[in-house]
Amino acid sequence: MNKINDIKKLICLFAVLLIAFSATTPVAFADERISATEQQLYPASYSGYVFPLRPGTSAWSKLENHQKMVDVCQIPDEVLAKMPTSALVETILFYPLGMDMFAYDDVAIGYKVVAEHFNGLQELETRDDAAEELIAAYVDAVPAKVLRGTSEQVNDASGVYLLSALLGQDVYQQKMNKVDVDTLASLCSGISEPNEPDVLVHDVGTTATPVSFYAYMPYGGTPKTVSTPNKGSVAANYDSECGEVWVYSDGQQRVRYTYSDIPSTYKTEMNEYVEDTYGLTPDRQPTVKYNCHSYAWYSTSSSNKYWIDYPGAYLTDGSYDEVGKMQVEVGGRIVYYDTINETYGTPTHSAKITSIRELTKSKRNFTVISKWGMMGLYEHSWATCPYYYISKSPVDLKYFN
């Protein structure tokens, strides 16, 4: 009898210890394939999904292209179904390709492309408490310190930039109630005016009040046109500035401050992201003065100041011949097209071919050079960049000589 009582006491003690351990230890939704080294890439308090691979590991560096990176980072459906929204937000902040959205000329388009190919964001869009949990994470991220701190003070700004961009998307704006908006406005009221010497306070011309920082975007410039070799005209903006865009109390996005170019802390964060994720260092630094279409079609000069939203006549007026993959030559261009439904088929990115590697069975690999939105200029594999997706049909690439 005493032995039975002793066993019961042990069982009770084990149950108490298990409950206590569970209450103080976060539960991470780990993939069974992860190694101990990979799990160490997450903070001890992390309670989100542990991706099977992450940048910084040898296995990640062996992934052949961007599509494979995307594929390996999908969250299993059974994990998504059980994951509370707070853990889902944490997971999204650790999604290895989340900052890809800033490689697009427009952050809203970048968000839609990334969300189209990541089921974590697709799931978040369905959660009623998505905005509430995003704001809770934003409070912990201390945006005032990141946005106005020195490079020495800012250890990891990516979370603030991601959360700011997410909170500015319509899908999450529509989920906010007055308490959410007031919380966000109170938090961002502590963000002081920029302290960089070239900053200007922009007259937004409205009685609406600023609620939250959204993103840095190209702004202004002089509307001009550039000419194709066949004398066609393509619209461009000359000598754009960098606008610090905020969401205002009427739900509209407006430029609150302008800089002559991208703030230094943001440049640093973009460079670190590309180096960590893609293993690349920039041939030229991030800038809003020119973009991929301008570099590929108009001018490769470092003094180029034309930003081209749409390559237009370069593709259609006969200045360049559209050819097949096996016919394109060094010096030719590859154009990447949108893979999101509402703008499917819009030229998203242009790159110039610098070398070609001939493979067996009529296959080829290309090395290209291209400007990644506001990010830097990079020489890279044609398939290892934020614009390469092969999960759609027809193929989203075209080639021009």
PDB file of N, CA, C and O in Angstrom, residues 166-215:
ATOM      1  N   LEU A 166       3.896  45.800 -42.919  1.00  0.00           N
ATOM      2  CA  LEU A 166       2.701  44.963 -42.766  1.00  0.00           C
ATOM      3  C   LEU A 166       1.530  45.791 -42.241  1.00  0.00           C
ATOM      4  O   LEU A 166       0.410  45.716 -42.764  1.00  0.00           O
ATOM      5  N   LEU A 167       1.775  46.602 -41.226  1.00  0.00           N
ATOM      6  CA  LEU A 167       0.700  47.393 -40.617  1.00  0.00           C
ATOM      7  C   LEU A 167       0.132  48.429 -41.583  1.00  0.00           C
ATOM      8  O   LEU A 167      -0.992  48.898 -41.407  1.00  0.00           O
ATOM      9  N   GLY A 168       0.891  48.771 -42.620  1.00  0.00           N
ATOM     10  CA  GLY A 168       0.400  49.718 -43.609  1.00  0.00           C
ATOM     11  C   GLY A 168      -0.404  49.104 -44.728  1.00  0.00           C
ATOM     12  O   GLY A 168      -0.992  49.829 -45.555  1.00  0.00           O
ATOM     13  N   GLN A 169      -0.474  47.776 -44.792  1.00  0.00           N
ATOM     14  CA  GLN A 169      -1.234  47.123 -45.861  1.00  0.00           C
ATOM     15  C   GLN A 169      -2.729  47.191 -45.568  1.00  0.00           C
ATOM     16  O   GLN A 169      -3.167  47.058 -44.421  1.00  0.00           O
ATOM     17  N   ASP A 170      -3.512  47.356 -46.615  1.00  0.00           N
ATOM     18  CA  ASP A 170      -4.968  47.505 -46.472  1.00  0.00           C
ATOM     19  C   ASP A 170      -5.599  46.349 -45.699  1.00  0.00           C
ATOM     20  O   ASP A 170      -6.502  46.555 -44.890  1.00  0.00           O
ATOM     21  N   VAL A 171      -5.111  45.130 -45.943  1.00  0.00           N
ATOM     22  CA  VAL A 171      -5.733  43.963 -45.330  1.00  0.00           C
ATOM     23  C   VAL A 171      -5.657  44.031 -43.802  1.00  0.00           C
ATOM     24  O   VAL A 171      -6.572  43.559 -43.102  1.00  0.00           O
ATOM     25  N   TYR A 172      -4.608  44.649 -43.252  1.00  0.00           N
ATOM     26  CA  TYR A 172      -4.473  44.762 -41.802  1.00  0.00           C
ATOM     27  C   TYR A 172      -5.047  46.079 -41.291  1.00  0.00           C
ATOM     28  O   TYR A 172      -5.562  46.128 -40.166  1.00  0.00           O
ATOM     29  N   GLN A 173      -4.991  47.119 -42.107  1.00  0.00           N
ATOM     30  CA  GLN A 173      -5.635  48.379 -41.730  1.00  0.00           C
ATOM     31  C   GLN A 173      -7.129  48.167 -41.489  1.00  0.00           C
ATOM     32  O   GLN A 173      -7.715  48.734 -40.565  1.00  0.00           O
ATOM     33  N   GLN A 174      -7.733  47.336 -42.311  1.00  0.00           N
ATOM     34  CA  GLN A 174      -9.175  47.086 -42.203  1.00  0.00           C
ATOM     35  C   GLN A 174      -9.543  46.287 -40.964  1.00  0.00           C
ATOM     36  O   GLN A 174     -10.712  46.249 -40.569  1.00  0.00           O
ATOM     37  N   LYS A 175      -8.569  45.645 -40.346  1.00  0.00           N
ATOM     38  CA  LYS A 175      -8.821  44.858 -39.135  1.00  0.00           C
ATOM     39  C   LYS A 175      -8.633  45.681 -37.856  1.00  0.00           C
ATOM     40  O   LYS A 175      -8.858  45.180 -36.764  1.00  0.00           O
ATOM     41  N   MET A 176      -8.211  46.929 -37.991  1.00  0.00           N
ATOM     42  CA  MET A 176      -7.932  47.737 -36.808  1.00  0.00           C
ATOM     43  C   MET A 176      -9.193  48.417 -36.293  1.00  0.00           C
ATOM     44  O   MET A 176      -9.968  48.985 -37.059  1.00  0.00           O
ATOM     45  N   ASN A 177      -9.356  48.390 -34.965  1.00  0.00           N
ATOM     46  CA  ASN A 177     -10.410  49.178 -34.327  1.00  0.00           C
ATOM     47  C   ASN A 177      -9.787  50.448 -33.752  1.00  0.00           C
ATOM     48  O   ASN A 177      -8.584  50.680 -33.876  1.00  0.00           O
ATOM     49  N   LYS A 178     -10.587  51.266 -33.103  1.00  0.00           N
ATOM     50  CA  LYS A 178     -10.086  52.548 -32.583  1.00  0.00           C
ATOM     51  C   LYS A 178      -8.981  52.343 -31.551  1.00  0.00           C
ATOM     52  O   LYS A 178      -7.998  53.099 -31.509  1.00  0.00           O
ATOM     53  N   VAL A 179      -9.126  51.325 -30.711  1.00  0.00           N
ATOM     54  CA  VAL A 179      -8.096  51.049 -29.707  1.00  0.00           C
ATOM     55  C   VAL A 179      -6.768  50.713 -30.387  1.00  0.00           C
ATOM     56  O   VAL A 179      -5.695  51.185 -29.971  1.00  0.00           O
ATOM     57  N   ASP A 180      -6.820  49.908 -31.462  1.00  0.00           N
ATOM     58  CA  ASP A 180      -5.606  49.561 -32.188  1.00  0.00           C
ATOM     59  C   ASP A 180      -4.937  50.800 -32.768  1.00  0.00           C
ATOM     60  O   ASP A 180      -3.717  50.989 -32.642  1.00  0.00           O
ATOM     61  N   VAL A 181      -5.738  51.654 -33.410  1.00  0.00           N
ATOM     62  CA  VAL A 181      -5.198  52.869 -34.023  1.00  0.00           C
ATOM     63  C   VAL A 181      -4.599  53.790 -32.968  1.00  0.00           C
ATOM     64  O   VAL A 181      -3.506  54.343 -33.149  1.00  0.00           O
ATOM     65  N   ASP A 182      -5.297  53.936 -31.849  1.00  0.00           N
ATOM     66  CA  ASP A 182      -4.800  54.804 -30.774  1.00  0.00           C
ATOM     67  C   ASP A 182      -3.491  54.256 -30.187  1.00  0.00           C
ATOM     68  O   ASP A 182      -2.568  55.023 -29.882  1.00  0.00           O
ATOM     69  N   THR A 183      -3.417  52.940 -30.021  1.00  0.00           N
ATOM     70  CA  THR A 183      -2.191  52.318 -29.508  1.00  0.00           C
ATOM     71  C   THR A 183      -1.024  52.569 -30.449  1.00  0.00           C
ATOM     72  O   THR A 183       0.082  52.928 -30.027  1.00  0.00           O
ATOM     73  N   LEU A 184      -1.288  52.392 -31.733  1.00  0.00           N
ATOM     74  CA  LEU A 184      -0.250  52.594 -32.742  1.00  0.00           C
ATOM     75  C   LEU A 184       0.191  54.056 -32.794  1.00  0.00           C
ATOM     76  O   LEU A 184       1.393  54.357 -32.848  1.00  0.00           O
ATOM     77  N   ALA A 185      -0.779  54.959 -32.754  1.00  0.00           N
ATOM     78  CA  ALA A 185      -0.457  56.388 -32.806  1.00  0.00           C
ATOM     79  C   ALA A 185       0.340  56.814 -31.574  1.00  0.00           C
ATOM     80  O   ALA A 185       1.294  57.601 -31.678  1.00  0.00           O
ATOM     81  N   SER A 186      -0.036  56.295 -30.405  1.00  0.00           N
ATOM     82  CA  SER A 186       0.678  56.624 -29.183  1.00  0.00           C
ATOM     83  C   SER A 186       2.120  56.130 -29.240  1.00  0.00           C
ATOM     84  O   SER A 186       3.055  56.834 -28.847  1.00  0.00           O
ATOM     85  N   LEU A 187       2.293  54.918 -29.756  1.00  0.00           N
ATOM     86  CA  LEU A 187       3.631  54.342 -29.866  1.00  0.00           C
ATOM     87  C   LEU A 187       4.505  55.170 -30.799  1.00  0.00           C
ATOM     88  O   LEU A 187       5.649  55.499 -30.483  1.00  0.00           O
ATOM     89  N   CYS A 188       3.949  55.538 -31.967  1.00  0.00           N
ATOM     90  CA  CYS A 188       4.740  56.239 -32.978  1.00  0.00           C
ATOM     91  C   CYS A 188       4.876  57.733 -32.701  1.00  0.00           C
ATOM     92  O   CYS A 188       5.696  58.405 -33.333  1.00  0.00           O
ATOM     93  N   SER A 189       4.097  58.248 -31.745  1.00  0.00           N
ATOM     94  CA  SER A 189       4.256  59.656 -31.380  1.00  0.00           C
ATOM     95  C   SER A 189       5.610  59.896 -30.729  1.00  0.00           C
ATOM     96  O   SER A 189       6.096  61.030 -30.674  1.00  0.00           O
ATOM     97  N   GLY A 190       6.218  58.836 -30.246  1.00  0.00           N
ATOM     98  CA  GLY A 190       7.541  58.951 -29.637  1.00  0.00           C
ATOM     99  C   GLY A 190       8.675  58.964 -30.641  1.00  0.00           C
ATOM    100  O   GLY A 190       9.847  59.075 -30.265  1.00  0.00           O
ATOM    101  N   ILE A 191       8.355  58.823 -31.931  1.00  0.00           N
ATOM    102  CA  ILE A 191       9.385  58.859 -32.969  1.00  0.00           C
ATOM    103  C   ILE A 191       9.684  60.320 -33.295  1.00  0.00           C
ATOM    104  O   ILE A 191       8.828  61.046 -33.805  1.00  0.00           O
ATOM    105  N   SER A 192      10.878  60.769 -32.995  1.00  0.00           N
ATOM    106  CA  SER A 192      11.250  62.167 -33.197  1.00  0.00           C
ATOM    107  C   SER A 192      11.462  62.464 -34.673  1.00  0.00           C
ATOM    108  O   SER A 192      11.475  61.549 -35.515  1.00  0.00           O
ATOM    109  N   GLU A 193      11.649  63.723 -34.993  1.00  0.00           N
ATOM    110  CA  GLU A 193      11.968  64.085 -36.371  1.00  0.00           C
ATOM    111  C   GLU A 193      13.343  63.526 -36.739  1.00  0.00           C
ATOM    112  O   GLU A 193      14.212  63.376 -35.878  1.00  0.00           O
ATOM    113  N   PRO A 194      13.554  63.189 -38.008  1.00  0.00           N
ATOM    114  CA  PRO A 194      14.855  62.644 -38.417  1.00  0.00           C
ATOM    115  C   PRO A 194      15.985  63.617 -38.097  1.00  0.00           C
ATOM    116  O   PRO A 194      15.813  64.832 -38.158  1.00  0.00           O
ATOM    117  N   ASN A 195      17.151  63.048 -37.769  1.00  0.00           N
ATOM    118  CA  ASN A 195      18.289  63.896 -37.405  1.00  0.00           C
ATOM    119  C   ASN A 195      19.365  63.934 -38.482  1.00  0.00           C
ATOM    120  O   ASN A 195      20.469  64.412 -38.246  1.00  0.00           O
ATOM    121  N   GLU A 196      19.074  63.408 -39.678  1.00  0.00           N
ATOM    122  CA  GLU A 196      20.050  63.472 -40.760  1.00  0.00           C
ATOM    123  C   GLU A 196      20.064  64.886 -41.341  1.00  0.00           C
ATOM    124  O   GLU A 196      19.026  65.553 -41.418  1.00  0.00           O
ATOM    125  N   PRO A 197      21.216  65.369 -41.791  1.00  0.00           N
ATOM    126  CA  PRO A 197      21.343  66.780 -42.174  1.00  0.00           C
ATOM    127  C   PRO A 197      20.542  67.194 -43.402  1.00  0.00           C
ATOM    128  O   PRO A 197      20.224  68.374 -43.554  1.00  0.00           O
ATOM    129  N   ASP A 198      20.219  66.267 -44.277  1.00  0.00           N
ATOM    130  CA  ASP A 198      19.564  66.627 -45.536  1.00  0.00           C
ATOM    131  C   ASP A 198      18.041  66.464 -45.496  1.00  0.00           C
ATOM    132  O   ASP A 198      17.377  66.554 -46.517  1.00  0.00           O
ATOM    133  N   VAL A 199      17.466  66.219 -44.329  1.00  0.00           N
ATOM    134  CA  VAL A 199      16.043  65.909 -44.244  1.00  0.00           C
ATOM    135  C   VAL A 199      15.203  67.179 -44.321  1.00  0.00           C
ATOM    136  O   VAL A 199      15.600  68.243 -43.837  1.00  0.00           O
ATOM    137  N   LEU A 200      14.048  67.056 -44.950  1.00  0.00           N
ATOM    138  CA  LEU A 200      13.080  68.145 -45.027  1.00  0.00           C
ATOM    139  C   LEU A 200      11.736  67.656 -44.513  1.00  0.00           C
ATOM    140  O   LEU A 200      11.332  66.527 -44.807  1.00  0.00           O
ATOM    141  N   VAL A 201      11.051  68.477 -43.730  1.00  0.00           N
ATOM    142  CA  VAL A 201       9.696  68.158 -43.301  1.00  0.00           C
ATOM    143  C   VAL A 201       8.778  68.471 -44.464  1.00  0.00           C
ATOM    144  O   VAL A 201       8.788  69.568 -45.012  1.00  0.00           O
ATOM    145  N   HIS A 202       7.977  67.489 -44.856  1.00  0.00           N
ATOM    146  CA  HIS A 202       7.152  67.633 -46.047  1.00  0.00           C
ATOM    147  C   HIS A 202       5.757  68.121 -45.664  1.00  0.00           C
ATOM    148  O   HIS A 202       5.150  67.620 -44.716  1.00  0.00           O
ATOM    149  N   ASP A 203       5.255  69.102 -46.380  1.00  0.00           N
ATOM    150  CA  ASP A 203       3.913  69.621 -46.147  1.00  0.00           C
ATOM    151  C   ASP A 203       2.899  68.669 -46.778  1.00  0.00           C
ATOM    152  O   ASP A 203       2.783  68.584 -47.997  1.00  0.00           O
ATOM    153  N   VAL A 204       2.172  67.926 -45.929  1.00  0.00           N
ATOM    154  CA  VAL A 204       1.238  66.922 -46.451  1.00  0.00           C
ATOM    155  C   VAL A 204      -0.093  67.538 -46.851  1.00  0.00           C
ATOM    156  O   VAL A 204      -0.917  66.886 -47.493  1.00  0.00           O
ATOM    157  N   GLY A 205      -0.355  68.775 -46.449  1.00  0.00           N
ATOM    158  CA  GLY A 205      -1.567  69.475 -46.886  1.00  0.00           C
ATOM    159  C   GLY A 205      -2.854  68.830 -46.429  1.00  0.00           C
ATOM    160  O   GLY A 205      -3.806  68.712 -47.204  1.00  0.00           O
ATOM    161  N   THR A 206      -2.912  68.387 -45.172  1.00  0.00           N
ATOM    162  CA  THR A 206      -4.116  67.750 -44.656  1.00  0.00           C
ATOM    163  C   THR A 206      -4.227  68.002 -43.151  1.00  0.00           C
ATOM    164  O   THR A 206      -3.216  68.248 -42.473  1.00  0.00           O
ATOM    165  N   THR A 207      -5.447  67.942 -42.653  1.00  0.00           N
ATOM    166  CA  THR A 207      -5.649  68.048 -41.199  1.00  0.00           C
ATOM    167  C   THR A 207      -5.523  66.699 -40.513  1.00  0.00           C
ATOM    168  O   THR A 207      -5.521  66.620 -39.290  1.00  0.00           O
ATOM    169  N   ALA A 208      -5.420  65.620 -41.300  1.00  0.00           N
ATOM    170  CA  ALA A 208      -5.230  64.285 -40.735  1.00  0.00           C
ATOM    171  C   ALA A 208      -3.884  64.230 -40.011  1.00  0.00           C
ATOM    172  O   ALA A 208      -2.927  64.912 -40.393  1.00  0.00           O
ATOM    173  N   THR A 209      -3.813  63.430 -38.993  1.00  0.00           N
ATOM    174  CA  THR A 209      -2.588  63.341 -38.189  1.00  0.00           C
ATOM    175  C   THR A 209      -1.828  62.048 -38.488  1.00  0.00           C
ATOM    176  O   THR A 209      -2.434  61.015 -38.807  1.00  0.00           O
ATOM    177  N   PRO A 210      -0.503  62.073 -38.363  1.00  0.00           N
ATOM    178  CA  PRO A 210       0.281  60.857 -38.624  1.00  0.00           C
ATOM    179  C   PRO A 210       0.052  59.801 -37.546  1.00  0.00           C
ATOM    180  O   PRO A 210       0.025  60.124 -36.356  1.00  0.00           O
ATOM    181  N   VAL A 211      -0.134  58.568 -37.972  1.00  0.00           N
ATOM    182  CA  VAL A 211      -0.371  57.461 -37.046  1.00  0.00           C
ATOM    183  C   VAL A 211       0.862  56.580 -36.916  1.00  0.00           C
ATOM    184  O   VAL A 211       1.332  56.308 -35.811  1.00  0.00           O
ATOM    185  N   SER A 212       1.400  56.100 -38.054  1.00  0.00           N
ATOM    186  CA  SER A 212       2.523  55.170 -37.968  1.00  0.00           C
ATOM    187  C   SER A 212       3.407  55.249 -39.199  1.00  0.00           C
ATOM    188  O   SER A 212       2.940  55.512 -40.314  1.00  0.00           O
ATOM    189  N   PHE A 213       4.701  55.022 -38.984  1.00  0.00           N
ATOM    190  CA  PHE A 213       5.664  54.911 -40.078  1.00  0.00           C
ATOM    191  C   PHE A 213       5.291  53.716 -40.951  1.00  0.00           C
ATOM    192  O   PHE A 213       4.889  52.664 -40.451  1.00  0.00           O
ATOM    193  N   TYR A 214       5.456  53.875 -42.272  1.00  0.00           N
ATOM    194  CA  TYR A 214       5.143  52.788 -43.205  1.00  0.00           C
ATOM    195  C   TYR A 214       6.401  52.240 -43.886  1.00  0.00           C
ATOM    196  O   TYR A 214       6.756  51.085 -43.726  1.00  0.00           O
ATOM    197  N   ALA A 215       7.087  53.085 -44.663  1.00  0.00           N
ATOM    198  CA  ALA A 215       8.243  52.607 -45.419  1.00  0.00           C
ATOM    199  C   ALA A 215       8.971  53.790 -46.037  1.00  0.00           C
ATOM    200  O   ALA A 215       8.447  54.901 -46.125  1.00  0.00           O
TER     201      ALA A 215
END
